[in-house]
Amino acid sequence: MSFSLPPQRPVTRRVAVAISIPFLVFLAVLTLSPRPVEESAPGLLDAVLRTLQDGWGWSWLTFDALEVIANIAVFIPVGCLAFVLLPRRVWPLAFAVGPLLSSAIELAQAARLPERTASLADVLANSTGATLGAALALIVTALAVPEHPMPSPTLDAP
């Protein structure tokens, strides 16, 4: 059994481009600014962590675990947008965009941002998020394909 993905709709691509531009600016600021988030917004992550631990009872959640979860979450849109923006004939490349982008970010941090810590763990977490995003977009798109497409009506039918 084979399936084909439905063709991309121009409006979907336009919306994805409109979302991508501010998202990529946000991602660049988040990952390539000289100071990490925990230094730029002191207390923010502590407040989130305290809320999740005390308010939601997630005592297992540590700062390191929260950082991994955040890295995964912030890259989910990367995979989704890559899947939507790439032409259908090369859609599997959407699964490579996240790891490549994350590797480029970590290399830039290592080369040009001594205040930041580049790490393989970040690449793995970011890649996981992007892979989840691409898989989610693929599943949603595949579900949009009708199981039994209706035949097109013809004008010559009696």
PDB file of C-alpha atoms in Angstrom:
ATOM      1  CA  MET A   1       0.000   0.000   0.000  1.00  0.00           C
ATOM      2  CA  SER A   2       1.396   3.371  -0.931  1.00  0.00           C
ATOM      3  CA  PHE A   3       0.226   6.832  -0.218  1.00  0.00           C
ATOM      4  CA  SER A   4       1.045  10.169  -1.642  1.00  0.00           C
ATOM      5  CA  LEU A   5       0.963  13.438   0.164  1.00  0.00           C
ATOM      6  CA  PRO A   6      -1.556  16.003  -0.970  1.00  0.00           C
ATOM      7  CA  PRO A   7      -0.120  18.895  -2.952  1.00  0.00           C
ATOM      8  CA  GLN A   8       0.917  21.957  -1.010  1.00  0.00           C
ATOM      9  CA  ARG A   9      -1.539  24.794  -1.018  1.00  0.00           C
ATOM     10  CA  PRO A  10      -0.112  28.233  -1.817  1.00  0.00           C
ATOM     11  CA  VAL A  11      -1.879  29.786   1.180  1.00  0.00           C
ATOM     12  CA  THR A  12      -0.252  27.259   3.520  1.00  0.00           C
ATOM     13  CA  ARG A  13       3.179  28.117   2.171  1.00  0.00           C
ATOM     14  CA  ARG A  14       2.511  31.885   2.485  1.00  0.00           C
ATOM     15  CA  VAL A  15       1.405  31.468   6.106  1.00  0.00           C
ATOM     16  CA  ALA A  16       4.473  29.325   6.842  1.00  0.00           C
ATOM     17  CA  VAL A  17       6.768  31.980   5.383  1.00  0.00           C
ATOM     18  CA  ALA A  18       5.009  34.674   7.429  1.00  0.00           C
ATOM     19  CA  ILE A  19       5.492  32.603  10.593  1.00  0.00           C
ATOM     20  CA  SER A  20       9.057  31.563   9.734  1.00  0.00           C
ATOM     21  CA  ILE A  21      10.529  35.030   9.502  1.00  0.00           C
ATOM     22  CA  PRO A  22       9.705  36.242  13.041  1.00  0.00           C
ATOM     23  CA  PHE A  23      10.319  32.759  14.454  1.00  0.00           C
ATOM     24  CA  LEU A  24      13.823  32.581  12.955  1.00  0.00           C
ATOM     25  CA  VAL A  25      14.590  36.076  14.278  1.00  0.00           C
ATOM     26  CA  PHE A  26      13.426  34.927  17.730  1.00  0.00           C
ATOM     27  CA  LEU A  27      15.534  31.752  17.444  1.00  0.00           C
ATOM     28  CA  ALA A  28      18.605  33.743  16.395  1.00  0.00           C
ATOM     29  CA  VAL A  29      18.222  36.147  19.314  1.00  0.00           C
ATOM     30  CA  LEU A  30      17.629  33.252  21.702  1.00  0.00           C
ATOM     31  CA  THR A  31      20.601  31.190  20.577  1.00  0.00           C
ATOM     32  CA  LEU A  32      23.129  33.692  19.241  1.00  0.00           C
ATOM     33  CA  SER A  33      22.921  36.536  21.725  1.00  0.00           C
ATOM     34  CA  PRO A  34      26.059  36.804  23.855  1.00  0.00           C
ATOM     35  CA  ARG A  35      24.254  36.084  27.116  1.00  0.00           C
ATOM     36  CA  PRO A  36      22.191  32.948  27.747  1.00  0.00           C
ATOM     37  CA  VAL A  37      18.518  33.295  28.706  1.00  0.00           C
ATOM     38  CA  GLU A  38      19.204  32.541  32.354  1.00  0.00           C
ATOM     39  CA  GLU A  39      21.534  35.568  32.478  1.00  0.00           C
ATOM     40  CA  SER A  40      19.423  37.863  30.278  1.00  0.00           C
ATOM     41  CA  ALA A  41      16.245  37.270  32.274  1.00  0.00           C
ATOM     42  CA  PRO A  42      17.447  36.350  35.742  1.00  0.00           C
ATOM     43  CA  GLY A  43      14.790  34.718  37.836  1.00  0.00           C
ATOM     44  CA  LEU A  44      12.522  33.839  34.900  1.00  0.00           C
ATOM     45  CA  LEU A  45      13.602  30.210  34.650  1.00  0.00           C
ATOM     46  CA  ASP A  46      13.698  29.926  38.441  1.00  0.00           C
ATOM     47  CA  ALA A  47      10.101  31.179  38.601  1.00  0.00           C
ATOM     48  CA  VAL A  48       8.988  28.720  35.909  1.00  0.00           C
ATOM     49  CA  LEU A  49      10.801  25.882  37.640  1.00  0.00           C
ATOM     50  CA  ARG A  50       9.339  26.800  41.039  1.00  0.00           C
ATOM     51  CA  THR A  51       5.827  26.967  39.559  1.00  0.00           C
ATOM     52  CA  LEU A  52       6.172  23.559  37.936  1.00  0.00           C
ATOM     53  CA  GLN A  53       7.734  21.964  41.009  1.00  0.00           C
ATOM     54  CA  ASP A  54       5.530  23.493  43.696  1.00  0.00           C
ATOM     55  CA  GLY A  55       2.346  24.381  41.829  1.00  0.00           C
ATOM     56  CA  TRP A  56       2.118  21.332  39.593  1.00  0.00           C
ATOM     57  CA  GLY A  57       3.904  18.854  41.854  1.00  0.00           C
ATOM     58  CA  TRP A  58       6.678  18.139  39.374  1.00  0.00           C
ATOM     59  CA  SER A  59       9.362  17.697  42.030  1.00  0.00           C
ATOM     60  CA  TRP A  60      11.385  15.541  39.615  1.00  0.00           C
ATOM     61  CA  LEU A  61      11.931  18.519  37.308  1.00  0.00           C
ATOM     62  CA  THR A  62      15.414  19.993  37.622  1.00  0.00           C
ATOM     63  CA  PHE A  63      16.918  23.021  35.916  1.00  0.00           C
ATOM     64  CA  ASP A  64      18.873  20.729  33.562  1.00  0.00           C
ATOM     65  CA  ALA A  65      15.733  18.766  32.642  1.00  0.00           C
ATOM     66  CA  LEU A  66      13.819  22.017  32.043  1.00  0.00           C
ATOM     67  CA  GLU A  67      16.605  23.198  29.737  1.00  0.00           C
ATOM     68  CA  VAL A  68      16.426  19.971  27.686  1.00  0.00           C
ATOM     69  CA  ILE A  69      12.622  20.195  27.474  1.00  0.00           C
ATOM     70  CA  ALA A  70      12.870  23.846  26.385  1.00  0.00           C
ATOM     71  CA  ASN A  71      15.452  22.961  23.710  1.00  0.00           C
ATOM     72  CA  ILE A  72      13.150  20.257  22.367  1.00  0.00           C
ATOM     73  CA  ALA A  73      10.086  22.509  22.455  1.00  0.00           C
ATOM     74  CA  VAL A  74      11.713  25.494  20.736  1.00  0.00           C
ATOM     75  CA  PHE A  75      12.795  23.343  17.771  1.00  0.00           C
ATOM     76  CA  ILE A  76       9.433  21.655  17.128  1.00  0.00           C
ATOM     77  CA  PRO A  77       8.379  24.589  14.896  1.00  0.00           C
ATOM     78  CA  VAL A  78      11.650  24.238  12.950  1.00  0.00           C
ATOM     79  CA  GLY A  79      10.655  20.740  11.820  1.00  0.00           C
ATOM     80  CA  CYS A  80       7.049  21.720  11.105  1.00  0.00           C
ATOM     81  CA  LEU A  81       8.052  24.759   9.064  1.00  0.00           C
ATOM     82  CA  ALA A  82      10.749  22.846   7.179  1.00  0.00           C
ATOM     83  CA  PHE A  83       8.201  20.213   6.177  1.00  0.00           C
ATOM     84  CA  VAL A  84       5.694  22.811   5.001  1.00  0.00           C
ATOM     85  CA  LEU A  85       8.216  24.987   3.166  1.00  0.00           C
ATOM     86  CA  LEU A  86      10.137  22.272   1.317  1.00  0.00           C
ATOM     87  CA  PRO A  87       8.745  21.061  -1.999  1.00  0.00           C
ATOM     88  CA  ARG A  88       6.822  17.783  -1.726  1.00  0.00           C
ATOM     89  CA  ARG A  89       9.339  15.889  -3.850  1.00  0.00           C
ATOM     90  CA  VAL A  90      12.059  16.465  -1.212  1.00  0.00           C
ATOM     91  CA  TRP A  91       9.958  16.407   1.971  1.00  0.00           C
ATOM     92  CA  PRO A  92      12.266  13.869   3.728  1.00  0.00           C
ATOM     93  CA  LEU A  93      14.894  16.629   3.888  1.00  0.00           C
ATOM     94  CA  ALA A  94      12.697  18.275   6.532  1.00  0.00           C
ATOM     95  CA  PHE A  95      14.142  15.737   8.955  1.00  0.00           C
ATOM     96  CA  ALA A  96      17.677  17.028   8.266  1.00  0.00           C
ATOM     97  CA  VAL A  97      16.947  20.750   8.640  1.00  0.00           C
ATOM     98  CA  GLY A  98      16.761  20.721  12.463  1.00  0.00           C
ATOM     99  CA  PRO A  99      20.020  18.863  13.082  1.00  0.00           C
ATOM    100  CA  LEU A 100      21.807  21.001  10.483  1.00  0.00           C
ATOM    101  CA  LEU A 101      20.457  24.262  11.905  1.00  0.00           C
ATOM    102  CA  SER A 102      21.210  23.216  15.478  1.00  0.00           C
ATOM    103  CA  SER A 103      24.754  22.174  14.533  1.00  0.00           C
ATOM    104  CA  ALA A 104      25.307  25.524  12.808  1.00  0.00           C
ATOM    105  CA  ILE A 105      24.070  27.380  15.897  1.00  0.00           C
ATOM    106  CA  GLU A 106      26.300  25.396  18.242  1.00  0.00           C
ATOM    107  CA  LEU A 107      29.315  25.873  15.935  1.00  0.00           C
ATOM    108  CA  ALA A 108      28.641  29.631  15.851  1.00  0.00           C
ATOM    109  CA  GLN A 109      28.417  29.683  19.639  1.00  0.00           C
ATOM    110  CA  ALA A 110      31.718  27.800  19.943  1.00  0.00           C
ATOM    111  CA  ALA A 111      33.492  29.998  17.395  1.00  0.00           C
ATOM    112  CA  ARG A 112      32.145  33.454  18.208  1.00  0.00           C
ATOM    113  CA  LEU A 113      30.405  33.472  21.580  1.00  0.00           C
ATOM    114  CA  PRO A 114      32.769  32.598  24.415  1.00  0.00           C
ATOM    115  CA  GLU A 115      30.044  33.487  26.943  1.00  0.00           C
ATOM    116  CA  ARG A 116      27.874  30.648  25.589  1.00  0.00           C
ATOM    117  CA  THR A 117      28.458  26.946  25.986  1.00  0.00           C
ATOM    118  CA  ALA A 118      28.112  24.945  22.797  1.00  0.00           C
ATOM    119  CA  SER A 119      27.199  21.326  23.453  1.00  0.00           C
ATOM    120  CA  LEU A 120      26.354  18.098  21.719  1.00  0.00           C
ATOM    121  CA  ALA A 121      23.498  17.669  24.233  1.00  0.00           C
ATOM    122  CA  ASP A 122      21.879  20.834  22.832  1.00  0.00           C
ATOM    123  CA  VAL A 123      22.250  19.526  19.271  1.00  0.00           C
ATOM    124  CA  LEU A 124      20.593  16.249  20.307  1.00  0.00           C
ATOM    125  CA  ALA A 125      17.716  17.969  22.133  1.00  0.00           C
ATOM    126  CA  ASN A 126      17.162  20.483  19.321  1.00  0.00           C
ATOM    127  CA  SER A 127      17.301  17.708  16.718  1.00  0.00           C
ATOM    128  CA  THR A 128      14.760  15.702  18.698  1.00  0.00           C
ATOM    129  CA  GLY A 129      12.389  18.667  18.728  1.00  0.00           C
ATOM    130  CA  ALA A 130      12.798  19.325  15.013  1.00  0.00           C
ATOM    131  CA  THR A 131      12.282  15.633  14.220  1.00  0.00           C
ATOM    132  CA  LEU A 132       9.101  15.603  16.312  1.00  0.00           C
ATOM    133  CA  GLY A 133       7.915  18.725  14.485  1.00  0.00           C
ATOM    134  CA  ALA A 134       8.576  17.269  11.030  1.00  0.00           C
ATOM    135  CA  ALA A 135       6.900  13.989  12.032  1.00  0.00           C
ATOM    136  CA  LEU A 136       3.877  15.853  13.378  1.00  0.00           C
ATOM    137  CA  ALA A 137       3.570  17.860  10.154  1.00  0.00           C
ATOM    138  CA  LEU A 138       3.918  14.676   8.097  1.00  0.00           C
ATOM    139  CA  ILE A 139       1.220  12.885  10.108  1.00  0.00           C
ATOM    140  CA  VAL A 140      -1.205  15.816   9.922  1.00  0.00           C
ATOM    141  CA  THR A 141      -0.586  16.136   6.184  1.00  0.00           C
ATOM    142  CA  ALA A 142      -0.997  12.392   5.591  1.00  0.00           C
ATOM    143  CA  LEU A 143      -4.263  12.425   7.539  1.00  0.00           C
ATOM    144  CA  ALA A 144      -5.521  15.123   5.161  1.00  0.00           C
ATOM    145  CA  VAL A 145      -5.419  12.623   2.287  1.00  0.00           C
ATOM    146  CA  PRO A 146      -8.879  11.138   1.758  1.00  0.00           C
ATOM    147  CA  GLU A 147      -8.928   7.346   2.078  1.00  0.00           C
ATOM    148  CA  HIS A 148     -11.027   6.917  -1.062  1.00  0.00           C
ATOM    149  CA  PRO A 149     -10.842  10.016  -3.217  1.00  0.00           C
ATOM    150  CA  MET A 150     -14.104  10.902  -4.840  1.00  0.00           C
ATOM    151  CA  PRO A 151     -14.049  10.737  -8.637  1.00  0.00           C
ATOM    152  CA  SER A 152     -14.245  14.090 -10.341  1.00  0.00           C
ATOM    153  CA  PRO A 153     -17.659  14.752 -11.829  1.00  0.00           C
ATOM    154  CA  THR A 154     -17.699  14.990 -15.584  1.00  0.00           C
ATOM    155  CA  LEU A 155     -19.896  17.204 -17.629  1.00  0.00           C
ATOM    156  CA  ASP A 156     -20.453  14.442 -20.219  1.00  0.00           C
ATOM    157  CA  ALA A 157     -22.146  12.048 -17.781  1.00  0.00           C
ATOM    158  CA  PRO A 158     -25.660  10.983 -18.867  1.00  0.00           C
TER     159      PRO A 158
END
